[in-house]
Amino acid sequence: MAETTSTAGASKAANEAQDAMKKQIAELRREISKINRTLSDQAEEAQGWYDSAAERASRAARQLRSQAHTVSETVQQNPGTVSSAMVLGGVVGVLLGIAIAKSSEPERRWF
């Protein structure tokens, strides 16, 4: 009779442990579902950001291409003006360089 009582107690404990594990598994499944929904929402948000950034980059590239084409046409139509501007810019740069060099010239000691 002692064996029957201990067997029944062990069976009851096993059933309780099994029920507790089933509850934990169900809870973990709910948590995994929540995590999956959160990840899905974040993926959709990231996709939206990516699409927006791609669209802006595309517009910027089109604008740059348009401006480069305009500059190219201007240079082709006015080569003398562009050359003069480049030479003038070079001369101004050299003069500024000389002025800066003279104003910050250290004492010359040759010893």
Coordinates of N, CA, C and O in Angstrom, one line a residue:
M1 N 0.8 -1.2 0.0 CA 0.0 0.0 0.0 C 0.9 1.3 0.0 O 0.5 2.3 -0.6
A2 N 2.0 1.2 0.6 CA 2.9 2.3 0.6 C 3.4 2.6 -0.8 O 3.6 3.8 -1.1
E3 N 3.6 1.6 -1.6 CA 4.1 1.8 -2.9 C 3.0 2.5 -3.8 O 3.3 3.3 -4.6
T4 N 1.7 2.2 -3.6 CA 0.7 2.8 -4.3 C 0.6 4.2 -4.0 O 0.4 5.1 -4.9
T5 N 0.8 4.6 -2.8 CA 0.7 6.0 -2.4 C 1.9 6.8 -3.0 O 1.7 7.9 -3.5
S6 N 3.1 6.2 -2.9 CA 4.2 6.9 -3.5 C 4.2 6.9 -5.0 O 4.6 7.9 -5.6
T7 N 3.6 5.9 -5.6 CA 3.4 5.9 -7.1 C 2.4 7.0 -7.5 O 2.6 7.7 -8.5
A8 N 1.3 7.1 -6.7 CA 0.3 8.1 -7.0 C 0.9 9.5 -6.8 O 0.6 10.4 -7.6
G9 N 1.7 9.7 -5.7 CA 2.3 11.0 -5.5 C 3.3 11.4 -6.6 O 3.4 12.5 -7.0
A10 N 4.1 10.4 -7.0 CA 5.0 10.6 -8.1 C 4.3 11.0 -9.4 O 4.7 11.8 -10.1
S11 N 3.2 10.2 -9.7 CA 2.4 10.5 -10.9 C 1.8 11.9 -10.8 O 1.8 12.6 -11.8
K12 N 1.3 12.3 -9.7 CA 0.7 13.6 -9.5 C 1.8 14.7 -9.7 O 1.6 15.7 -10.3
A13 N 3.0 14.5 -9.1 CA 4.1 15.4 -9.2 C 4.6 15.5 -10.7 O 4.8 16.6 -11.2
A14 N 4.6 14.4 -11.4 CA 5.0 14.4 -12.8 C 3.9 15.2 -13.6 O 4.3 16.0 -14.5
N15 N 2.6 15.0 -13.3 CA 1.6 15.7 -14.0 C 1.7 17.2 -13.8 O 1.5 18.0 -14.7
E16 N 2.0 17.6 -12.5 CA 2.1 19.0 -12.2 C 3.3 19.6 -12.9 O 3.3 20.7 -13.4
A17 N 4.4 18.9 -13.0 CA 5.6 19.3 -13.7 C 5.3 19.5 -15.1 O 5.7 20.5 -15.8
Q18 N 4.6 18.5 -15.7 CA 4.3 18.6 -17.1 C 3.3 19.8 -17.4 O 3.5 20.5 -18.4
D19 N 2.4 20.0 -16.5 CA 1.5 21.2 -16.7 C 2.3 22.5 -16.6 O 2.0 23.4 -17.4
A20 N 3.2 22.6 -15.7 CA 4.0 23.8 -15.5 C 4.9 24.0 -16.7 O 5.0 25.1 -17.2
M21 N 5.4 22.9 -17.3 CA 6.2 23.1 -18.5 C 5.4 23.5 -19.7 O 5.8 24.3 -20.5
K22 N 4.1 23.0 -19.8 CA 3.2 23.4 -20.9 C 2.9 24.9 -20.8 O 2.9 25.6 -21.8
K23 N 2.7 25.3 -19.5 CA 2.4 26.8 -19.3 C 3.6 27.6 -19.7 O 3.5 28.7 -20.4
Q24 N 4.8 27.2 -19.4 CA 6.0 27.9 -19.7 C 6.2 27.9 -21.2 O 6.6 29.0 -21.8
I25 N 6.0 26.8 -21.9 CA 6.1 26.8 -23.3 C 5.1 27.7 -24.0 O 5.4 28.4 -24.9
A26 N 3.9 27.7 -23.5 CA 2.9 28.6 -24.1 C 3.3 30.1 -23.9 O 3.1 30.9 -24.8
E27 N 3.8 30.4 -22.7 CA 4.2 31.8 -22.4 C 5.4 32.1 -23.3 O 5.4 33.2 -23.9
L28 N 6.3 31.2 -23.5 CA 7.5 31.5 -24.4 C 7.0 31.7 -25.9 O 7.5 32.6 -26.6
R29 N 6.0 30.9 -26.3 CA 5.5 31.1 -27.6 C 4.8 32.5 -27.8 O 5.0 33.1 -28.8
R30 N 4.1 32.9 -26.8 CA 3.5 34.3 -26.8 C 4.6 35.3 -26.9 O 4.5 36.3 -27.7
E31 N 5.7 35.2 -26.1 CA 6.8 36.1 -26.2 C 7.4 36.1 -27.5 O 7.8 37.2 -28.0
I32 N 7.7 35.0 -28.1 CA 8.3 34.9 -29.4 C 7.4 35.5 -30.5 O 7.9 36.3 -31.3
S33 N 6.1 35.4 -30.3 CA 5.2 36.0 -31.3 C 5.3 37.6 -31.1 O 5.3 38.3 -32.2
K34 N 5.3 38.1 -29.9 CA 5.5 39.5 -29.7 C 6.8 40.0 -30.3 O 6.8 41.0 -31.0
I35 N 7.9 39.3 -30.1 CA 9.2 39.6 -30.6 C 9.1 39.6 -32.2 O 9.6 40.6 -32.8
N36 N 8.5 38.6 -32.8 CA 8.4 38.6 -34.2 C 7.6 39.7 -34.8 O 7.9 40.3 -35.8
R37 N 6.5 40.1 -34.1 CA 5.7 41.3 -34.5 C 6.5 42.6 -34.4 O 6.5 43.4 -35.3
T38 N 7.3 42.7 -33.3 CA 8.1 43.9 -33.2 C 9.2 44.0 -34.3 O 9.4 45.0 -34.8
L39 N 9.8 42.8 -34.5 CA 10.8 42.8 -35.6 C 10.2 43.1 -36.9 O 10.8 43.8 -37.8
S40 N 9.1 42.6 -37.2 CA 8.4 42.9 -38.5 C 8.1 44.4 -38.6 O 8.3 45.0 -39.6
D41 N 7.6 45.0 -37.5 CA 7.3 46.4 -37.5 C 8.6 47.2 -37.8 O 8.6 48.2 -38.6
Q42 N 9.6 46.8 -37.1 CA 10.9 47.6 -37.3 C 11.5 47.4 -38.7 O 12.0 48.3 -39.3
A43 N 11.3 46.2 -39.2 CA 11.7 45.9 -40.6 C 11.0 46.8 -41.6 O 11.5 47.3 -42.5
E44 N 9.7 46.9 -41.4 CA 8.9 47.8 -42.3 C 9.3 49.2 -42.1 O 9.4 49.9 -43.1
E45 N 9.6 49.7 -40.9 CA 10.0 51.0 -40.7 C 11.4 51.3 -41.4 O 11.6 52.3 -42.0
A46 N 12.3 50.3 -41.2 CA 13.6 50.4 -41.9 C 13.5 50.4 -43.4 O 14.2 51.2 -44.1
Q47 N 12.6 49.6 -43.9 CA 12.3 49.6 -45.3 C 11.9 51.0 -45.8 O 12.3 51.5 -46.9
G48 N 11.0 51.6 -45.0 CA 10.5 52.9 -45.4 C 11.6 54.0 -45.4 O 11.7 54.8 -46.3
W49 N 12.5 53.9 -44.4 CA 13.6 54.8 -44.3 C 14.5 54.6 -45.5 O 15.0 55.5 -46.1
Y50 N 14.8 53.3 -45.9 CA 15.6 53.0 -47.0 C 15.0 53.5 -48.3 O 15.7 54.1 -49.1
D51 N 13.8 53.3 -48.5 CA 13.1 53.8 -49.7 C 13.2 55.3 -49.8 O 13.4 55.9 -50.9
S52 N 13.0 56.0 -48.7 CA 13.0 57.4 -48.6 C 14.4 57.9 -49.0 O 14.6 58.8 -49.8
A53 N 15.4 57.3 -48.4 CA 16.8 57.7 -48.6 C 17.2 57.4 -50.1 O 17.9 58.2 -50.7
A54 N 16.7 56.3 -50.6 CA 17.0 56.0 -52.0 C 16.4 57.0 -53.0 O 17.0 57.4 -53.9
E55 N 15.2 57.4 -52.7 CA 14.5 58.4 -53.5 C 15.2 59.7 -53.4 O 15.4 60.4 -54.5
R56 N 15.6 60.2 -52.2 CA 16.4 61.4 -52.1 C 17.7 61.4 -52.8 O 18.1 62.3 -53.5
A57 N 18.4 60.2 -52.7 CA 19.7 60.1 -53.4 C 19.5 60.1 -54.9 O 20.3 60.7 -55.7
S58 N 18.4 59.5 -55.4 CA 18.1 59.5 -56.8 C 17.9 60.9 -57.3 O 18.3 61.4 -58.4
R59 N 17.0 61.7 -56.5 CA 16.8 63.1 -56.9 C 18.0 63.9 -56.9 O 18.3 64.7 -57.8
A60 N 18.9 63.7 -55.9 CA 20.2 64.5 -55.8 C 21.1 64.1 -57.0 O 21.7 65.0 -57.6
A61 N 21.1 62.9 -57.4 CA 21.9 62.5 -58.5 C 21.4 63.1 -59.8 O 22.2 63.6 -60.7
R62 N 20.1 63.1 -60.0 CA 19.5 63.8 -61.2 C 19.9 65.2 -61.2 O 20.2 65.8 -62.3
Q63 N 19.8 65.9 -60.1 CA 20.1 67.3 -60.0 C 21.5 67.6 -60.3 O 21.8 68.5 -61.1
L64 N 22.4 66.8 -59.7 CA 23.8 67.0 -60.0 C 24.2 66.7 -61.5 O 24.9 67.5 -62.1
R65 N 23.5 65.7 -62.1 CA 23.7 65.4 -63.5 C 23.3 66.6 -64.3 O 24.0 67.0 -65.3
S66 N 22.1 67.2 -64.0 CA 21.6 68.3 -64.7 C 22.6 69.5 -64.6 O 22.8 70.2 -65.6
Q67 N 23.0 69.8 -63.4 CA 23.9 70.9 -63.2 C 25.3 70.7 -63.9 O 25.8 71.7 -64.5
A68 N 25.8 69.5 -63.9 CA 27.0 69.2 -64.6 C 26.9 69.4 -66.1 O 27.8 69.9 -66.8
H69 N 25.7 69.0 -66.6 CA 25.4 69.2 -68.0 C 25.4 70.7 -68.4 O 25.9 71.1 -69.4
T70 N 24.8 71.5 -67.5 CA 24.7 72.9 -67.7 C 26.0 73.6 -67.7 O 26.4 74.4 -68.6
V71 N 26.9 73.2 -66.8 CA 28.2 73.7 -66.7 C 29.0 73.3 -67.9 O 29.8 74.1 -68.5
S72 N 28.9 72.1 -68.3 CA 29.6 71.6 -69.5 C 29.2 72.4 -70.7 O 30.1 72.8 -71.5
E73 N 27.9 72.6 -70.9 CA 27.5 73.4 -72.1 C 28.0 74.8 -72.0 O 28.5 75.4 -73.0
T74 N 28.0 75.4 -70.8 CA 28.6 76.8 -70.7 C 30.0 76.8 -71.0 O 30.5 77.8 -71.7
V75 N 30.8 75.9 -70.6 CA 32.2 75.9 -70.9 C 32.5 75.7 -72.4 O 33.3 76.3 -73.0
Q76 N 31.7 74.8 -73.0 CA 31.8 74.6 -74.4 C 31.5 75.8 -75.2 O 32.1 76.1 -76.3
Q77 N 30.5 76.6 -74.8 CA 30.1 77.8 -75.5 C 31.0 78.9 -75.3 O 31.1 79.8 -76.1
N78 N 31.7 79.0 -74.1 CA 32.5 80.1 -73.8 C 33.9 79.7 -73.3 O 34.3 79.9 -72.1
P79 N 34.7 79.1 -74.1 CA 36.0 78.6 -73.7 C 36.9 79.7 -73.3 O 37.7 79.6 -72.3
G80 N 36.9 80.9 -73.9 CA 37.8 82.0 -73.6 C 37.5 82.5 -72.2 O 38.4 82.9 -71.4
T81 N 36.2 82.7 -71.9 CA 35.8 83.2 -70.6 C 36.3 82.3 -69.5 O 36.8 82.7 -68.4
V82 N 36.1 81.0 -69.6 CA 36.5 80.0 -68.6 C 38.0 80.0 -68.5 O 38.5 80.0 -67.3
S83 N 38.7 80.1 -69.6 CA 40.2 80.2 -69.5 C 40.7 81.4 -68.8 O 41.6 81.4 -67.9
S84 N 40.0 82.5 -69.1 CA 40.4 83.8 -68.4 C 40.1 83.7 -66.9 O 40.9 84.2 -66.1
A85 N 39.0 83.1 -66.6 CA 38.7 83.0 -65.1 C 39.7 82.1 -64.4 O 40.1 82.4 -63.3
M86 N 40.1 81.1 -65.1 CA 41.1 80.1 -64.4 C 42.4 80.9 -64.2 O 43.0 80.7 -63.2
V87 N 42.8 81.6 -65.3 CA 44.1 82.3 -65.2 C 44.0 83.4 -64.1 O 44.9 83.5 -63.2
L88 N 42.9 84.1 -64.1 CA 42.8 85.2 -63.0 C 42.8 84.5 -61.6 O 43.4 85.1 -60.7
G89 N 42.1 83.4 -61.5 CA 42.1 82.7 -60.2 C 43.4 82.3 -59.8 O 43.8 82.4 -58.6
G90 N 44.2 81.8 -60.7 CA 45.6 81.4 -60.4 C 46.5 82.5 -60.0 O 47.3 82.4 -59.1
V91 N 46.3 83.6 -60.7 CA 47.1 84.8 -60.4 C 46.8 85.3 -59.0 O 47.7 85.6 -58.2
V92 N 45.5 85.4 -58.7 CA 45.1 85.8 -57.3 C 45.6 84.9 -56.3 O 46.1 85.3 -55.2
G93 N 45.6 83.6 -56.6 CA 46.1 82.6 -55.6 C 47.5 82.8 -55.3 O 48.0 82.7 -54.2
V94 N 48.3 83.0 -56.4 CA 49.8 83.2 -56.2 C 50.0 84.5 -55.5 O 50.9 84.5 -54.5
L95 N 49.3 85.5 -55.8 CA 49.5 86.8 -55.0 C 49.2 86.6 -53.5 O 49.9 87.1 -52.7
L96 N 48.1 85.9 -53.3 CA 47.7 85.7 -51.8 C 48.8 84.8 -51.2 O 49.2 85.1 -50.0
G97 N 49.3 83.9 -51.8 CA 50.4 83.0 -51.3 C 51.6 83.8 -51.0 O 52.2 83.6 -49.9
I98 N 52.0 84.7 -51.9 CA 53.2 85.5 -51.6 C 52.9 86.5 -50.5 O 53.8 86.6 -49.6
A99 N 51.8 87.1 -50.4 CA 51.5 88.0 -49.3 C 51.5 87.3 -48.0 O 52.0 87.8 -47.0
I100 N 50.9 86.1 -47.9 CA 50.9 85.3 -46.6 C 52.3 84.9 -46.3 O 52.7 85.0 -45.1
A101 N 53.1 84.5 -47.3 CA 54.5 84.1 -47.0 C 55.3 85.3 -46.5 O 56.2 85.1 -45.6
K102 N 55.1 86.5 -47.0 CA 55.9 87.6 -46.6 C 55.5 88.1 -45.2 O 56.3 88.5 -44.4
S103 N 54.2 88.0 -44.9 CA 53.7 88.5 -43.6 C 54.1 87.5 -42.5 O 54.3 87.9 -41.3
S104 N 54.4 86.3 -42.8 CA 54.7 85.3 -41.7 C 56.1 84.8 -41.9 O 56.5 83.7 -41.4
E105 N 57.0 85.6 -42.5 CA 58.4 85.2 -42.7 C 59.1 85.3 -41.4 O 59.2 86.3 -40.7
P106 N 59.8 84.2 -41.0 CA 60.5 84.2 -39.7 C 61.9 84.9 -40.0 O 62.3 85.1 -41.1
E107 N 62.6 85.2 -38.8 CA 63.9 85.7 -38.9 C 64.8 84.7 -39.6 O 64.8 83.5 -39.3
R108 N 65.7 85.2 -40.4 CA 66.6 84.3 -41.1 C 67.9 84.3 -40.3 O 68.6 85.3 -40.2
R109 N 68.2 83.2 -39.8 CA 69.5 83.0 -39.2 C 70.3 81.9 -39.9 O 69.8 80.8 -40.0
W110 N 71.4 82.2 -40.3 CA 72.2 81.3 -41.1 C 73.3 80.7 -40.3 O 74.2 80.0 -40.8
F111 N 73.3 80.8 -39.0 CA 74.3 80.2 -38.2 C 73.8 79.0 -37.5 O 72.7 78.7 -37.2

